[in-house]
Short mmCIF file of C-alpha atoms and ligand atoms in Angstrom, two decimals:
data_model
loop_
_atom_site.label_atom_id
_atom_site.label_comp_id
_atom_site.label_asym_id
_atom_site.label_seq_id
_atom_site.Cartn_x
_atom_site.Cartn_y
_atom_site.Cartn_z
CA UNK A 967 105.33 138.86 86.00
CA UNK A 968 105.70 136.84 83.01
CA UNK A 969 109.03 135.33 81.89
CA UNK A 970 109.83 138.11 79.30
CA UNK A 971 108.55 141.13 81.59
CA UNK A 972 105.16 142.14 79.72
CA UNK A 973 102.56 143.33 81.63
CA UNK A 974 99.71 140.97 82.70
CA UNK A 975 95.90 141.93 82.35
CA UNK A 976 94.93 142.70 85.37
CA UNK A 977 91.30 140.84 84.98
CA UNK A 978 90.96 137.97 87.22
CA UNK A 979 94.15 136.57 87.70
CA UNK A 980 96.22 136.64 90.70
CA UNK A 981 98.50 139.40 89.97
CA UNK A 982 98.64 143.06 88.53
CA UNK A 983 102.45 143.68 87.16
CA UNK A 984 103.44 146.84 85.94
CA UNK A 985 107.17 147.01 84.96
CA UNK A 986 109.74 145.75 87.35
CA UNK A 987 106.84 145.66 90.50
CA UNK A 988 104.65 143.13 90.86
CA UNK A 989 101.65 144.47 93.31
CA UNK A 990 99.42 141.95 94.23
CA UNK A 991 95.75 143.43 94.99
CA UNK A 992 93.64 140.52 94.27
CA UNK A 993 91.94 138.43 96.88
CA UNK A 994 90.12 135.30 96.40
CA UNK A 995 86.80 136.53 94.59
CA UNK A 996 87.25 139.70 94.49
CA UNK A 997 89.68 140.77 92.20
CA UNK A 998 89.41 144.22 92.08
CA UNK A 999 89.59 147.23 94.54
CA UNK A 1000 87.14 148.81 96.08
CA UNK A 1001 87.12 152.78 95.81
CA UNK A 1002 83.76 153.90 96.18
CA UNK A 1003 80.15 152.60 98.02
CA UNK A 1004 77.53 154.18 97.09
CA UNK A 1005 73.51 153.17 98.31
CA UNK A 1006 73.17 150.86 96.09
CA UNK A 1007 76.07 150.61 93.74
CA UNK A 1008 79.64 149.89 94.19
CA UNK A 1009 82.82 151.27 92.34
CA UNK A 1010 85.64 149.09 91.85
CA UNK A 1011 89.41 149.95 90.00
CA UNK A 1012 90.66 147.22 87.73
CA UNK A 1013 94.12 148.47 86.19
CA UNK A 1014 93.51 151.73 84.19
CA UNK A 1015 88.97 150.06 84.02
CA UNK A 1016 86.62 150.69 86.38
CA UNK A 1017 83.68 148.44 86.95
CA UNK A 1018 80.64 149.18 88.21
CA UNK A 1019 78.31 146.92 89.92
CA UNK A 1020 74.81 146.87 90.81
CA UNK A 1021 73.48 145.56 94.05
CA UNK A 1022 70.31 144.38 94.93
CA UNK A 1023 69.87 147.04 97.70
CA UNK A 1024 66.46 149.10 97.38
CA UNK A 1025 66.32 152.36 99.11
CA UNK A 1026 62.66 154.41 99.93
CA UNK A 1027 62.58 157.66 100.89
CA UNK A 1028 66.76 157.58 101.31
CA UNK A 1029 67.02 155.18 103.18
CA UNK A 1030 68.62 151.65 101.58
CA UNK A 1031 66.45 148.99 103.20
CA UNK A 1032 67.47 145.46 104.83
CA UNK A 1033 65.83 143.48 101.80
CA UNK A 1034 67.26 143.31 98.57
CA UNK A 1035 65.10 142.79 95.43
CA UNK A 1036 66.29 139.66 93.96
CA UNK A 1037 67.36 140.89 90.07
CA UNK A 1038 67.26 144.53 90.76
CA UNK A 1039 71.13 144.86 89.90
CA UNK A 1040 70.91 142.84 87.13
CA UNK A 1041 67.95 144.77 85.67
CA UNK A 1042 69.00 147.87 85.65
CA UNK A 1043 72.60 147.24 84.80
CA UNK A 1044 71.04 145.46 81.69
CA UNK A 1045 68.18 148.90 81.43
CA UNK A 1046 71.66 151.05 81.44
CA UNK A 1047 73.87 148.99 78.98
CA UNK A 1048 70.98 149.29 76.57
CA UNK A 1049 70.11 152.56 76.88
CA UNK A 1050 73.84 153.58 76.12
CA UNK A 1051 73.52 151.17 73.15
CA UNK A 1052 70.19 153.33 71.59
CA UNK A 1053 72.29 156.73 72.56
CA UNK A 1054 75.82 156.37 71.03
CA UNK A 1055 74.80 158.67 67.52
CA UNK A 1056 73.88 161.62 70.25
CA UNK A 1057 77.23 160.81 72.78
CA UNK A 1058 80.10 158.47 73.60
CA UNK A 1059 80.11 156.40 76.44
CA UNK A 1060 82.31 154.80 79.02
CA UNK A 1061 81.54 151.35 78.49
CA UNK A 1062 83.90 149.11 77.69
CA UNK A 1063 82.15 145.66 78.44
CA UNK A 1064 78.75 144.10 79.77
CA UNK A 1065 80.70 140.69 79.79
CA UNK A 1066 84.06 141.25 80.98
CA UNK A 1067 83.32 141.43 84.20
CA UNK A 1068 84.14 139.27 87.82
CA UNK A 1069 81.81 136.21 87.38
CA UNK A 1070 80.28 137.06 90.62
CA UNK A 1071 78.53 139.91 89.16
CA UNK A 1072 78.13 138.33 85.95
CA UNK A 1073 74.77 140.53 84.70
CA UNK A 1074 75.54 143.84 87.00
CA UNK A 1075 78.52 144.87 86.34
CA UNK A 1076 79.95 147.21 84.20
CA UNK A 1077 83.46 147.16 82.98
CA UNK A 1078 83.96 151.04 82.37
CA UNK A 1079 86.67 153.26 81.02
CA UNK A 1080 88.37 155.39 84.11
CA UNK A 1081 87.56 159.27 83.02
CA UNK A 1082 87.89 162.44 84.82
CA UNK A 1083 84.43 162.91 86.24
CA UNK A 1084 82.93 166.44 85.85
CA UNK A 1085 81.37 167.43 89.47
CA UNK A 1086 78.02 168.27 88.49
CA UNK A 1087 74.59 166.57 88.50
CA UNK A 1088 73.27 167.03 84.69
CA UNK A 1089 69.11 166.62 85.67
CA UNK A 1090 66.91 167.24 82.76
CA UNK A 1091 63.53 167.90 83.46
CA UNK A 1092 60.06 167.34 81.36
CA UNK A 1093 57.35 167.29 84.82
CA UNK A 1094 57.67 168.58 88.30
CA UNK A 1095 58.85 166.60 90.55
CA UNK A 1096 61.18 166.21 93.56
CA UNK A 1097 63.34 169.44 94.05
CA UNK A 1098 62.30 170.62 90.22
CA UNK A 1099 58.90 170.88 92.06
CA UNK A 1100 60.20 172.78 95.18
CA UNK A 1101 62.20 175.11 93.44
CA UNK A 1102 59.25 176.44 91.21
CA UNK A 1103 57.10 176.60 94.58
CA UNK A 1104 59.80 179.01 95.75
CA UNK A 1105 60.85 181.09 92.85
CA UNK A 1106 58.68 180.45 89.96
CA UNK A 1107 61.86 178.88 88.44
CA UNK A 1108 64.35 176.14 88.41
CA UNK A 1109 68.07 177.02 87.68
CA UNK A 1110 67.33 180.20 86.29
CA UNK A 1111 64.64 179.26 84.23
CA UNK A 1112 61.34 181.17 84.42
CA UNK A 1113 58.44 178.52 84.48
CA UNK A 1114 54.82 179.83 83.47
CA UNK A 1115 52.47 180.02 86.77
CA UNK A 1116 49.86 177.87 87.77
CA UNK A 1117 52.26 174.63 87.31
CA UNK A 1118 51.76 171.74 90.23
CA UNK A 1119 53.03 168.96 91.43
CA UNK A 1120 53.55 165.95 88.64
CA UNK A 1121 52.60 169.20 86.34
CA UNK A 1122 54.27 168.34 82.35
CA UNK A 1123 56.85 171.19 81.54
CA UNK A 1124 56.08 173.13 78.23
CA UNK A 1125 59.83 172.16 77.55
CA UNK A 1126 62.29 170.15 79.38
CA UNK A 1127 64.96 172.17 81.23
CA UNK A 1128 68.32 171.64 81.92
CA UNK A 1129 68.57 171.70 85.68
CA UNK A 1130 72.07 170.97 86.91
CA UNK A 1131 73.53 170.40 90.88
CA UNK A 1132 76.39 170.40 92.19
CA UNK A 1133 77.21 166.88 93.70
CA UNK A 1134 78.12 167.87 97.38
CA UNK A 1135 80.27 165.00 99.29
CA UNK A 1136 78.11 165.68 101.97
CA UNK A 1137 74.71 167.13 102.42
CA UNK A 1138 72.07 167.71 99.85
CA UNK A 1139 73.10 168.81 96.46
CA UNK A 1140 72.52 172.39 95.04
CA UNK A 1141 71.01 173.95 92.34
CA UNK A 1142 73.35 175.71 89.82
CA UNK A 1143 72.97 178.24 87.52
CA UNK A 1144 74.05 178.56 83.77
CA UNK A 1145 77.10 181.04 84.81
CA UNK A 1146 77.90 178.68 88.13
CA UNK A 1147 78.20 175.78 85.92
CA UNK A 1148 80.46 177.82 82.79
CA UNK A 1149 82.55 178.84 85.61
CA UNK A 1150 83.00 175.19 86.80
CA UNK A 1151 83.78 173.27 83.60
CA UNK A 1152 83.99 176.13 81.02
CA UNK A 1153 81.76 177.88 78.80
CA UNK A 1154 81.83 174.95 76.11
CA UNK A 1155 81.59 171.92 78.17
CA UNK A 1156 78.75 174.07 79.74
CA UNK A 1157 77.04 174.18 76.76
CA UNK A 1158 77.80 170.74 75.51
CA UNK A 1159 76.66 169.29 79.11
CA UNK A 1160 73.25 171.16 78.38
CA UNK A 1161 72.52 170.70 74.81
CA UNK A 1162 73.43 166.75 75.26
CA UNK A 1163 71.38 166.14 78.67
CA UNK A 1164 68.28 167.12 77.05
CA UNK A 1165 69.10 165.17 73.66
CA UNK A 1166 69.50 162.32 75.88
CA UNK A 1167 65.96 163.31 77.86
CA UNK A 1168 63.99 163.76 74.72
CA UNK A 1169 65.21 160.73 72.95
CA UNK A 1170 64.47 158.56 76.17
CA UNK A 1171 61.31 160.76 76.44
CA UNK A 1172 59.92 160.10 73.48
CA UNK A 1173 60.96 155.88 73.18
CA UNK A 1174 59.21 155.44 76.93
CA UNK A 1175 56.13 157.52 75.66
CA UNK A 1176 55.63 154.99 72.95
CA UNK A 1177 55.43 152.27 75.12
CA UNK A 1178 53.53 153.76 78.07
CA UNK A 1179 56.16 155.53 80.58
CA UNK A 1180 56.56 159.14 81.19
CA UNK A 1181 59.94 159.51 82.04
CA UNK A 1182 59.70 162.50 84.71
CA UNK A 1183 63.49 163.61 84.92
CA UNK A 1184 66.73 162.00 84.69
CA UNK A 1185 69.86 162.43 85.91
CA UNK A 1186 73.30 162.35 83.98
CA UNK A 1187 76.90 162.25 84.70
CA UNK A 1188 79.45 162.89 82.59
CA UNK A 1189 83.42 162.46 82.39
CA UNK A 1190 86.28 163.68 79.90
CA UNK A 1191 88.49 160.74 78.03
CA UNK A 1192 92.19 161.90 78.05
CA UNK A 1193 91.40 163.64 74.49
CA UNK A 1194 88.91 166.10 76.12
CA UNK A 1195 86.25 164.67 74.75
CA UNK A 1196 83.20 164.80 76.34
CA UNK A 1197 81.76 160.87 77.81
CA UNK A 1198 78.46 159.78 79.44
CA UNK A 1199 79.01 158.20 82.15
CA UNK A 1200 77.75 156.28 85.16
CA UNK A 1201 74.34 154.66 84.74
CA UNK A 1202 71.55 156.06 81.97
CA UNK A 1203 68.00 156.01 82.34
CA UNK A 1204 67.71 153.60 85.11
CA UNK A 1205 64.99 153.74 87.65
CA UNK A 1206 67.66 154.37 90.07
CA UNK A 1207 68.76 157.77 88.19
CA UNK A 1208 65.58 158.65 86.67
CA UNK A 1209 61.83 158.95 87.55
CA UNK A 1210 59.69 156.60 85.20
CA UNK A 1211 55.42 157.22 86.03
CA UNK A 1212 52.74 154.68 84.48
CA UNK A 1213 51.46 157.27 81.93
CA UNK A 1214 48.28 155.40 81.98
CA UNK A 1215 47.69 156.90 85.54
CA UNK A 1216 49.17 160.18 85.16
CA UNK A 1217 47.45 162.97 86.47
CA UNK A 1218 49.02 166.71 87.50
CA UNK A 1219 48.50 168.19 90.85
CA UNK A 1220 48.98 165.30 93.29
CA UNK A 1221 52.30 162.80 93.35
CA UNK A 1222 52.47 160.30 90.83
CA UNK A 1223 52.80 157.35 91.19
CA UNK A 1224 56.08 155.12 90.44
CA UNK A 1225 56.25 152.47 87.85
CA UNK A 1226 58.53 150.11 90.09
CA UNK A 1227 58.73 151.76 93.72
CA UNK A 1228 54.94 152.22 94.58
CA UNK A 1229 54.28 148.95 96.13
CA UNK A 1230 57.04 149.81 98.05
CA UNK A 1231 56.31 153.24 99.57
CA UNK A 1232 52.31 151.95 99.69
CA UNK A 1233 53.73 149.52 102.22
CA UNK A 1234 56.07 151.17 103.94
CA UNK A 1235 53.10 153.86 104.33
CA UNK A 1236 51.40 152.11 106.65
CA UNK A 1237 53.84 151.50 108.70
CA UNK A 1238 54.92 152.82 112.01
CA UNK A 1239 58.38 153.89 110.46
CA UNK A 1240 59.21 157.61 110.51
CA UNK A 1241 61.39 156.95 107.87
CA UNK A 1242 64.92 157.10 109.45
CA UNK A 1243 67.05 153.99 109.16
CA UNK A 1244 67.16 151.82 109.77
CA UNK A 1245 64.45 150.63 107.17
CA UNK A 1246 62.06 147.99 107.69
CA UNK A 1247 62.45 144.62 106.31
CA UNK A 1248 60.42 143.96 103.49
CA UNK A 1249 57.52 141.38 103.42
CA UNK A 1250 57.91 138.64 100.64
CA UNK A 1251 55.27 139.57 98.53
CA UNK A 1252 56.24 142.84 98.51
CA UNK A 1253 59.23 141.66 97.25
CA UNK A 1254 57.95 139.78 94.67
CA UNK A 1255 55.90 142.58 93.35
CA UNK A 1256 58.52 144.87 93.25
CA UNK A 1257 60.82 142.62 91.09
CA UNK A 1258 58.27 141.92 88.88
CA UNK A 1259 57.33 145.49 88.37
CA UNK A 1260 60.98 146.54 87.82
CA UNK A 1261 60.98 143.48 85.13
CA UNK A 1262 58.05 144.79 84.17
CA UNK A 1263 60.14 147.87 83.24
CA UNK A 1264 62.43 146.67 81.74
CA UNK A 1265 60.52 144.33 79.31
CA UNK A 1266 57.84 147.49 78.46
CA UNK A 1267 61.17 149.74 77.82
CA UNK A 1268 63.56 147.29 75.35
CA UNK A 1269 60.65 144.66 74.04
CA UNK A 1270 63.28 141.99 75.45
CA UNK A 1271 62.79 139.56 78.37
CA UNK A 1272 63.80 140.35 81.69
C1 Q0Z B 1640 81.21 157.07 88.85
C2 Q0Z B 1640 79.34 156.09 91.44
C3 Q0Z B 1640 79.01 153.70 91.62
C4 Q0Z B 1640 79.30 154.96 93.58
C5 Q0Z B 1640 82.88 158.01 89.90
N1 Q0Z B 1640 83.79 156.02 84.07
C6 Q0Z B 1640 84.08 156.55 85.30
N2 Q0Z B 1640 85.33 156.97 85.57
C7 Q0Z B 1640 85.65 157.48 86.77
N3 Q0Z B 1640 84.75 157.59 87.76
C8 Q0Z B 1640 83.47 157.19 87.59
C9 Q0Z B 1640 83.10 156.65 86.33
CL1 Q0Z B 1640 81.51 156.13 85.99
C10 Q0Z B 1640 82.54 157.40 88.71
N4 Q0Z B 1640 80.78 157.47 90.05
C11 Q0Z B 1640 79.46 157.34 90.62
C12 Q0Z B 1640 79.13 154.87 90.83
C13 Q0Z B 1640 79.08 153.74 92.98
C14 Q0Z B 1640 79.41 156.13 92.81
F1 Q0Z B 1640 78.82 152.52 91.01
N5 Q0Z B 1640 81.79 158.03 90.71
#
C-alpha cells in the first residue's frame, strides 16, 4: 500500500491493495488470476478488468489439438479488436484496451470491462450450417422460424435468423425459442439481443462479401454494464466464433469448405483418427499453411498486414 493509503493499480505490479488489506495475487509473470479455461482461450481477473487472451491452440472437430498455430492468438485477437472498432455506431463494447495488457500476451490479449454476462448463445444465421442445418432437417425450422423447403446443406438463407442457445456448463447447447429467451433476460433485452445480433451479422455480412468471404453464421455474447446497458462482449467475428467460406468456391448442397481450417480437416481426414482426443500432432507444413491462411484472413478482411 502506498504511504498515504490510495489504492494501487492492480496492472503488473506486485501488489493489489484495496483499503486497509493488502492481498497479494500476483506471481512472477503472471499477474493476474485465472478464472476461466476455455479450448482455446483463457479468462483472467485483473482488479474490477478482465483480460482475455488468445492461445495458439487449434481445435478440429472439438477436439483442441497438440500443435499450436504459431500467430493464431494474435490474429484473431487483432480480427476481434477490429471488428469491435467497425461496430461501435450499432453497440458498445467491453473493451477497454488492446495494449494494456501482461507483456507476455502482448498482441492476444484483451483488457476487458467485467459485466454481468447474459447466459445465452446469440447465433445469427445467413447459410445452413452446423446445427442451423440439423435443425431444418428435423423441423423445417430453426428456433421457431419456418424456413422454405428444399434448403440443403451450405444452402444461403432468404434472410438471416436469429438463432439463440442456451450455453449449457456441460453438454451440448440448446436451441431456444423467442418466449424461452424473453423469459430468461426479459422481453426487451430479448428484443435488443435479436435486433442487434443480426445488425452485427449483416454489417459483417456485407464488409466480408466485398472482399470475397461469406460469413456463414456467427456467434455473439453479450453482458450488461452496471447501468443496464446492453455490451458486446467476448470475441466478434473471429474464425473461432464464426464460420467464414471462400465465396469463390461456394456451392449449396455439400459442406463448404473453410477459409482457414480446411487444410486442417483435409489432413486430419486421412488419418486413422476417429476423432476423439487426443488429437494428432500436426505436420509442419500443415502448420504453415494454416497460419498463412488464417493471415490470409485477416489481411482479405481489414486490408492491413497480418
Ligand atoms: C467471457 C470466455 C475466454 C473462456 C465470461 N467482459 C466480460 N465480463 C465478464 N465475463 C466475461 C466477459 Cl467477456 C466472460 N466468457 C467467455 C472467454 C475463455 C470463456 F477467454 N466468459
Amino acid at each position: 500500500m502506498a504511504p498515504d493509503g490510495t489504492r494501487t493499480s492492480p496492472r503488473y505490479g506486485v501488489r493489489h491493495v484495496t483499503g486497509a488489506a493488502v492481498t497479494v495475487r500476483f506471481f512472477p509473470g503472471v499477474p493476474v488470476e485465472l478464472v476461466h479455461s476455455g479450448k482455446v482461450r483463457e479468462l483472467y481477473a485483473d482488479g474490477d478488468d478482465i483480460v482475455m487472451v488468445a492461445s495458439d491452440r487449434v481445435s478440429v472437430y472439438d477436439v483442441v489439438l497438440p500443435t499450436p498455430i504459431p500467430g493464431k492468438g494474435v490474429v484473431l485477437t487483432q480480427l476481434s479488436l477490429w471488428w469491435f472498432g467497425q461496430l461501435t455506431d450499432v453497440i458498445a463494447n467491453h473493451v477497454i484496451s488492446g495494449s494494456d495488457v501482461p507483456a507476455q500476451w502482448a498482441g492476444r490479449a484483451i483488457r476487458c470491462r467485467r459485466l454481468r454476462m447474459l447466459p445465452v448463445e446469440c447465433i445469427a444465421r445467413g447459410y445452413l450450417a452446423g446445427l442451423g442445418l440439423a435443425a431444418y432437417n428435423e423441423t423445417g425450422t430453426i428456433c421457431d422460424v419456418r424456413l422454405p423447403p428444399g434448403l440443403g446443406e451450405g444452402s444461403r438463407l432468404p434472410e438471416p435468423v436469429f438463432t439463440p442457445t442456451t450455453k449449457a456448463a456441460a453438454g451440448h447447447d440448446e436451441p431456444m425459442t423467442r418466449a424461452d429467451l424473453a423469459a430468461l433476460v426479459g422481453a426487451r433485452v430479448a428484443a435488443e439481443l435479436e435486433r442487434v445480433t443480426l445488425e452485427v451479422y449483416r454489417r459483417g455480412a456485407a464488409l466480408a462479401a466485398a472482399r470475397g468471404i461469406l460469413i456463414a453464421d456467427t456467434k455473439l455474447e453479450f453482458g450488461l454494464a452496471p447501468d443496464g446497458a446492453l455490451v458486446l462482449a467476448d470475441e466478434v467475428l473471429t474464425s473461432d466464433s464464426s464460420r467464414f467460406w471462400p465465396a469463390s468456391q461456394w456451392q449449396p448442397n455439400r459442406p463448404q469448405r473453410s477459409l482457414d481450417k480446411q487444410f486442417l480437416r483435409d489432413w486430419s481426414a486421412g488419418l486413422d483418427w476417429d476423432r476423439k482426443p487426443p488429437g494428432p500432432v500436426i505436420p509442419s507444413d500443415v502448420v504453415a499453411a494454416t497460419r498463412a491462411r488464417y493471415q490470409e484472413l485477416y489481411t482479405r478482411l481489414t486490408d492491413r498486414n497480418a
